[in-house]
PDB file of C-alpha atoms and ligand atoms in Angstrom:
ATOM      1  CA  MET A  27       0.008  -0.097   0.018  1.00 95.00           C
ATOM      2  CA  GLN A  28       1.243   3.485  -0.865  1.00 98.00           C
ATOM      3  CA  PHE A  29       0.275   6.516   1.185  1.00 98.00           C
ATOM      4  CA  ARG A  30       0.610  10.244   0.039  1.00 98.00           C
ATOM      5  CA  VAL A  31      -0.091  13.437   2.249  1.00 98.00           C
ATOM      6  CA  GLY A  32      -1.125  16.705   0.698  1.00 98.00           C
ATOM      7  CA  LEU A  33      -1.405  20.177   2.190  1.00 98.00           C
ATOM      8  CA  GLY A  34      -3.674  22.772   0.697  1.00 98.00           C
ATOM      9  CA  HIS A  35      -4.064  26.548   1.642  1.00 98.00           C
ATOM     10  CA  ASP A  36      -6.047  29.255   0.197  1.00 98.00           C
ATOM     11  CA  THR A  37      -7.048  33.061   0.947  1.00 98.00           C
ATOM     12  CA  HIS A  38      -9.629  35.155  -0.402  1.00 98.00           C
ATOM     13  CA  ARG A  39     -10.744  38.907   0.590  1.00 98.00           C
ATOM     14  CA  LEU A  40     -14.102  39.535   2.105  1.00 98.00           C
ATOM     15  CA  VAL A  41     -16.301  42.111   0.205  1.00 98.00           C
ATOM     16  CA  PRO A  42     -19.656  43.569   1.135  1.00 98.00           C
ATOM     17  CA  GLY A  43     -22.879  41.695   0.241  1.00 97.00           C
ATOM     18  CA  GLY A  44     -23.936  38.171   0.964  1.00 95.00           C
ATOM     19  CA  PRO A  45     -24.379  35.197   0.905  1.00 97.00           C
ATOM     20  CA  LEU A  46     -21.067  33.639   1.899  1.00 98.00           C
ATOM     21  CA  ARG A  47     -20.075  30.561  -0.316  1.00 98.00           C
ATOM     22  CA  LEU A  48     -18.188  28.269   2.053  1.00 98.00           C
ATOM     23  CA  GLY A  49     -17.642  24.521   1.567  1.00 98.00           C
ATOM     24  CA  GLY A  50     -20.220  24.346  -1.116  1.00 98.00           C
ATOM     25  CA  VAL A  51     -22.812  25.958   1.178  1.00 98.00           C
ATOM     26  CA  ASP A  52     -24.362  29.511   0.872  1.00 98.00           C
ATOM     27  CA  ILE A  53     -24.318  30.970   4.327  1.00 98.00           C
ATOM     28  CA  ASP A  54     -26.452  33.872   5.470  1.00 98.00           C
ATOM     29  CA  PHE A  55     -23.741  36.711   6.101  1.00 98.00           C
ATOM     30  CA  GLU A  56     -23.166  40.204   5.008  1.00 98.00           C
ATOM     31  CA  PHE A  57     -19.857  39.602   3.205  1.00 98.00           C
ATOM     32  CA  HIS A  58     -18.895  37.258   0.504  1.00 98.00           C
ATOM     33  CA  LEU A  59     -15.401  36.145  -0.728  1.00 98.00           C
ATOM     34  CA  GLU A  60     -14.060  37.714  -3.979  1.00 97.00           C
ATOM     35  CA  GLY A  61     -12.338  35.811  -6.683  1.00 93.00           C
ATOM     36  CA  HIS A  62     -12.352  34.566 -10.191  1.00 89.00           C
ATOM     37  CA  SER A  63     -14.380  31.522  -9.535  1.00 90.00           C
ATOM     38  CA  ASP A  64     -17.024  31.405  -6.870  1.00 94.00           C
ATOM     39  CA  ALA A  65     -13.959  32.076  -4.264  1.00 96.00           C
ATOM     40  CA  ASP A  66     -14.932  29.117  -2.133  1.00 98.00           C
ATOM     41  CA  VAL A  67     -11.795  29.139  -0.028  1.00 98.00           C
ATOM     42  CA  LEU A  68     -12.258  25.768   1.655  1.00 98.00           C
ATOM     43  CA  LEU A  69     -12.952  23.933  -1.544  1.00 98.00           C
ATOM     44  CA  HIS A  70      -9.980  25.430  -2.975  1.00 98.00           C
ATOM     45  CA  ALA A  71      -7.682  24.405   0.053  1.00 98.00           C
ATOM     46  CA  ILE A  72      -9.190  20.726  -0.370  1.00 98.00           C
ATOM     47  CA  THR A  73      -8.763  20.621  -4.058  1.00 98.00           C
ATOM     48  CA  ASP A  74      -5.010  21.791  -3.580  1.00 98.00           C
ATOM     49  CA  GLY A  75      -4.375  19.207  -0.866  1.00 98.00           C
ATOM     50  CA  LEU A  76      -5.786  16.356  -2.879  1.00 98.00           C
ATOM     51  CA  LEU A  77      -3.966  17.415  -6.125  1.00 98.00           C
ATOM     52  CA  GLY A  78      -0.656  17.892  -4.095  1.00 98.00           C
ATOM     53  CA  ALA A  79      -0.833  14.514  -2.476  1.00 98.00           C
ATOM     54  CA  ALA A  80      -1.469  12.830  -5.693  1.00 98.00           C
ATOM     55  CA  GLY A  81       1.453  14.649  -7.479  1.00 97.00           C
ATOM     56  CA  LEU A  82      -1.059  16.404  -9.992  1.00 97.00           C
ATOM     57  CA  GLY A  83       0.086  19.996  -9.562  1.00 96.00           C
ATOM     58  CA  ASP A  84      -2.318  22.555  -8.251  1.00 96.00           C
ATOM     59  CA  ILE A  85      -5.807  24.188  -8.719  1.00 95.00           C
ATOM     60  CA  GLY A  86      -4.195  27.077 -10.552  1.00 93.00           C
ATOM     61  CA  GLU A  87      -2.784  24.774 -13.259  1.00 93.00           C
ATOM     62  CA  MET A  88      -5.793  22.626 -13.511  1.00 92.00           C
ATOM     63  CA  PHE A  89      -8.294  25.680 -13.609  1.00 90.00           C
ATOM     64  CA  PRO A  90      -6.376  28.764 -14.824  1.00 87.00           C
ATOM     65  CA  ASP A  91      -7.868  32.099 -13.881  1.00 85.00           C
ATOM     66  CA  THR A  92      -7.053  33.283 -17.421  1.00 87.00           C
ATOM     67  CA  ASP A  93      -9.687  30.793 -18.719  1.00 86.00           C
ATOM     68  CA  PRO A  94     -13.001  32.752 -19.086  1.00 86.00           C
ATOM     69  CA  ASP A  95     -14.868  29.294 -18.567  1.00 84.00           C
ATOM     70  CA  ASN A  96     -13.418  29.310 -14.969  1.00 83.00           C
ATOM     71  CA  SER A  97     -14.968  32.825 -14.432  1.00 86.00           C
ATOM     72  CA  GLY A  98     -17.753  32.435 -11.603  1.00 84.00           C
ATOM     73  CA  LYS A  99     -17.174  28.710 -11.758  1.00 87.00           C
ATOM     74  CA  ASP A 100     -18.765  26.570  -8.879  1.00 93.00           C
ATOM     75  CA  SER A 101     -15.809  25.274  -6.987  1.00 96.00           C
ATOM     76  CA  SER A 102     -17.600  21.906  -6.284  1.00 97.00           C
ATOM     77  CA  LEU A 103     -17.119  21.155 -10.082  1.00 96.00           C
ATOM     78  CA  MET A 104     -13.317  21.714  -9.615  1.00 96.00           C
ATOM     79  CA  LEU A 105     -13.114  19.641  -6.644  1.00 98.00           C
ATOM     80  CA  SER A 106     -15.245  16.995  -8.375  1.00 98.00           C
ATOM     81  CA  GLN A 107     -12.871  17.054 -11.370  1.00 97.00           C
ATOM     82  CA  ALA A 108      -9.642  16.843  -9.366  1.00 97.00           C
ATOM     83  CA  ASN A 109     -11.135  13.966  -7.288  1.00 98.00           C
ATOM     84  CA  GLU A 110     -11.881  12.215 -10.750  1.00 98.00           C
ATOM     85  CA  ARG A 111      -8.236  12.629 -11.899  1.00 97.00           C
ATOM     86  CA  LEU A 112      -6.734  11.240  -8.657  1.00 97.00           C
ATOM     87  CA  ARG A 113      -9.113   8.236  -8.889  1.00 97.00           C
ATOM     88  CA  GLN A 114      -8.051   7.651 -12.417  1.00 98.00           C
ATOM     89  CA  ASP A 115      -4.408   7.302 -11.067  1.00 97.00           C
ATOM     90  CA  GLY A 116      -5.758   4.787  -8.559  1.00 98.00           C
ATOM     91  CA  TRP A 117      -5.802   6.972  -5.512  1.00 98.00           C
ATOM     92  CA  LEU A 118      -8.414   6.692  -2.555  1.00 98.00           C
ATOM     93  CA  ILE A 119      -9.041   9.387  -0.171  1.00 98.00           C
ATOM     94  CA  ASN A 120      -8.554   8.196   3.658  1.00 98.00           C
ATOM     95  CA  ASN A 121      -9.328  11.246   5.273  1.00 98.00           C
ATOM     96  CA  LEU A 122      -9.109  15.027   5.090  1.00 98.00           C
ATOM     97  CA  ASP A 123      -8.610  17.558   7.959  1.00 98.00           C
ATOM     98  CA  CYS A 124      -9.490  21.071   7.457  1.00 98.00           C
ATOM     99  CA  VAL A 125      -9.223  24.415   9.296  1.00 98.00           C
ATOM    100  CA  VAL A 126     -11.067  27.698   8.262  1.00 98.00           C
ATOM    101  CA  LEU A 127      -9.609  30.774   9.693  1.00 98.00           C
ATOM    102  CA  ALA A 128     -12.538  33.278   9.826  1.00 98.00           C
ATOM    103  CA  GLU A 129     -13.377  36.005  12.584  1.00 98.00           C
ATOM    104  CA  ARG A 130     -17.014  35.709  11.506  1.00 97.00           C
ATOM    105  CA  PRO A 131     -19.411  33.816  10.805  1.00 97.00           C
ATOM    106  CA  LYS A 132     -19.171  31.141  13.142  1.00 97.00           C
ATOM    107  CA  LEU A 133     -18.445  27.788  11.652  1.00 98.00           C
ATOM    108  CA  LEU A 134     -19.919  25.471  14.004  1.00 97.00           C
ATOM    109  CA  PRO A 135     -23.635  25.927  12.945  1.00 98.00           C
ATOM    110  CA  HIS A 136     -22.835  25.113   9.420  1.00 98.00           C
ATOM    111  CA  ARG A 137     -20.101  22.544   9.998  1.00 98.00           C
ATOM    112  CA  ASP A 138     -22.105  19.299   9.429  1.00 98.00           C
ATOM    113  CA  LEU A 139     -23.898  20.688   6.346  1.00 98.00           C
ATOM    114  CA  ILE A 140     -20.577  21.482   4.810  1.00 98.00           C
ATOM    115  CA  ARG A 141     -19.049  18.264   5.597  1.00 98.00           C
ATOM    116  CA  GLU A 142     -22.217  16.424   4.159  1.00 98.00           C
ATOM    117  CA  ARG A 143     -21.741  18.480   1.058  1.00 98.00           C
ATOM    118  CA  ILE A 144     -18.066  17.810   0.515  1.00 98.00           C
ATOM    119  CA  SER A 145     -18.751  14.100   1.122  1.00 98.00           C
ATOM    120  CA  GLY A 146     -21.301  14.133  -1.424  1.00 98.00           C
ATOM    121  CA  VAL A 147     -18.855  15.698  -4.070  1.00 98.00           C
ATOM    122  CA  LEU A 148     -15.970  13.354  -3.096  1.00 98.00           C
ATOM    123  CA  SER A 149     -18.214  10.347  -2.594  1.00 98.00           C
ATOM    124  CA  ILE A 150     -16.555   9.777   0.804  1.00 98.00           C
ATOM    125  CA  SER A 151     -18.229   9.388   4.370  1.00 98.00           C
ATOM    126  CA  PRO A 152     -18.498  12.755   6.185  1.00 98.00           C
ATOM    127  CA  ALA A 153     -16.589  10.818   9.085  1.00 98.00           C
ATOM    128  CA  GLN A 154     -13.472  11.139   6.783  1.00 98.00           C
ATOM    129  CA  ILE A 155     -13.540  14.931   6.874  1.00 98.00           C
ATOM    130  CA  GLY A 156     -12.587  16.786   9.813  1.00 98.00           C
ATOM    131  CA  LEU A 157     -13.539  20.630   9.813  1.00 98.00           C
ATOM    132  CA  LYS A 158     -12.690  23.084  12.330  1.00 98.00           C
ATOM    133  CA  GLY A 159     -13.277  26.836  12.649  1.00 98.00           C
ATOM    134  CA  LYS A 160     -10.725  29.134  14.305  1.00 98.00           C
ATOM    135  CA  THR A 161     -10.740  33.144  14.780  1.00 97.00           C
ATOM    136  CA  GLY A 162      -7.865  35.283  14.442  1.00 97.00           C
ATOM    137  CA  GLU A 163      -8.372  36.769  17.906  1.00 97.00           C
ATOM    138  CA  GLN A 164      -9.222  40.096  16.428  1.00 97.00           C
ATOM    139  CA  SER A 165      -5.568  40.408  15.095  1.00 97.00           C
ATOM    140  CA  GLY A 166      -4.228  40.462  11.610  1.00 98.00           C
ATOM    141  CA  GLU A 167      -6.338  40.454   8.597  1.00 98.00           C
ATOM    142  CA  VAL A 168      -8.345  37.374   9.419  1.00 98.00           C
ATOM    143  CA  GLY A 169      -9.038  38.908  13.032  1.00 98.00           C
ATOM    144  CA  LYS A 170     -10.030  42.246  11.370  1.00 98.00           C
ATOM    145  CA  GLY A 171     -12.516  40.392   9.149  1.00 98.00           C
ATOM    146  CA  GLN A 172     -10.814  41.381   5.811  1.00 98.00           C
ATOM    147  CA  ILE A 173      -9.899  37.720   4.908  1.00 98.00           C
ATOM    148  CA  ILE A 174     -11.011  34.083   5.130  1.00 98.00           C
ATOM    149  CA  GLN A 175      -8.356  31.512   5.023  1.00 98.00           C
ATOM    150  CA  ALA A 176      -8.556  27.749   4.867  1.00 98.00           C
ATOM    151  CA  MET A 177      -6.090  24.858   5.139  1.00 98.00           C
ATOM    152  CA  CYS A 178      -6.394  21.137   4.464  1.00 98.00           C
ATOM    153  CA  VAL A 179      -4.398  17.919   4.614  1.00 98.00           C
ATOM    154  CA  ALA A 180      -5.384  15.021   2.811  1.00 98.00           C
ATOM    155  CA  LEU A 181      -4.197  11.390   3.190  1.00 98.00           C
ATOM    156  CA  LEU A 182      -4.625   9.385   0.033  1.00 98.00           C
ATOM    157  CA  SER A 183      -3.645   5.491  -0.495  1.00 98.00           C
ATOM    158  CA  ARG A 184      -3.455   3.019  -3.097  1.00 97.00           C
ATOM    159  CA  ALA A 185      -2.763  -0.486  -3.437  1.00 93.00           C
TER     160      ALA A 185
HETATM  161 MG1  LIG B  21      -8.843  30.242  -4.283  1.00 94.61          MG
END
């Protein structure tokens, strides 16, 4: 059995106007994340963690922001396509563990719905997806509510 770990990280800026798209879920909030696609910072970190573990490059290579097709794109589609690529190479996802760094909104009320949504996209169990919310303790860009960041580690295996 071969094992590979991958690490994904992403940052997007918050701008006025909701809802907030996070982990494939639209959260009622007065700000949203700005980006070329739907700016789903958590799904981008997961996609990069998976691609990194499988040695398949990164999300920017697979979905260039110079390609108008990727403008406003649903990040679940990108995650799903990345998952297909690694399955083609024989990789299975053992587990993901993710951290969302956001001063607001609180992640906990939305955590299980997000885990369920991601499990549906990846065809794994919600029990294989760890998800934690952390604030910036009112300091730095996270703490001042200017950005949201996400991190993900992914463990893959193949026979
Ligand atoms: Mg991104």
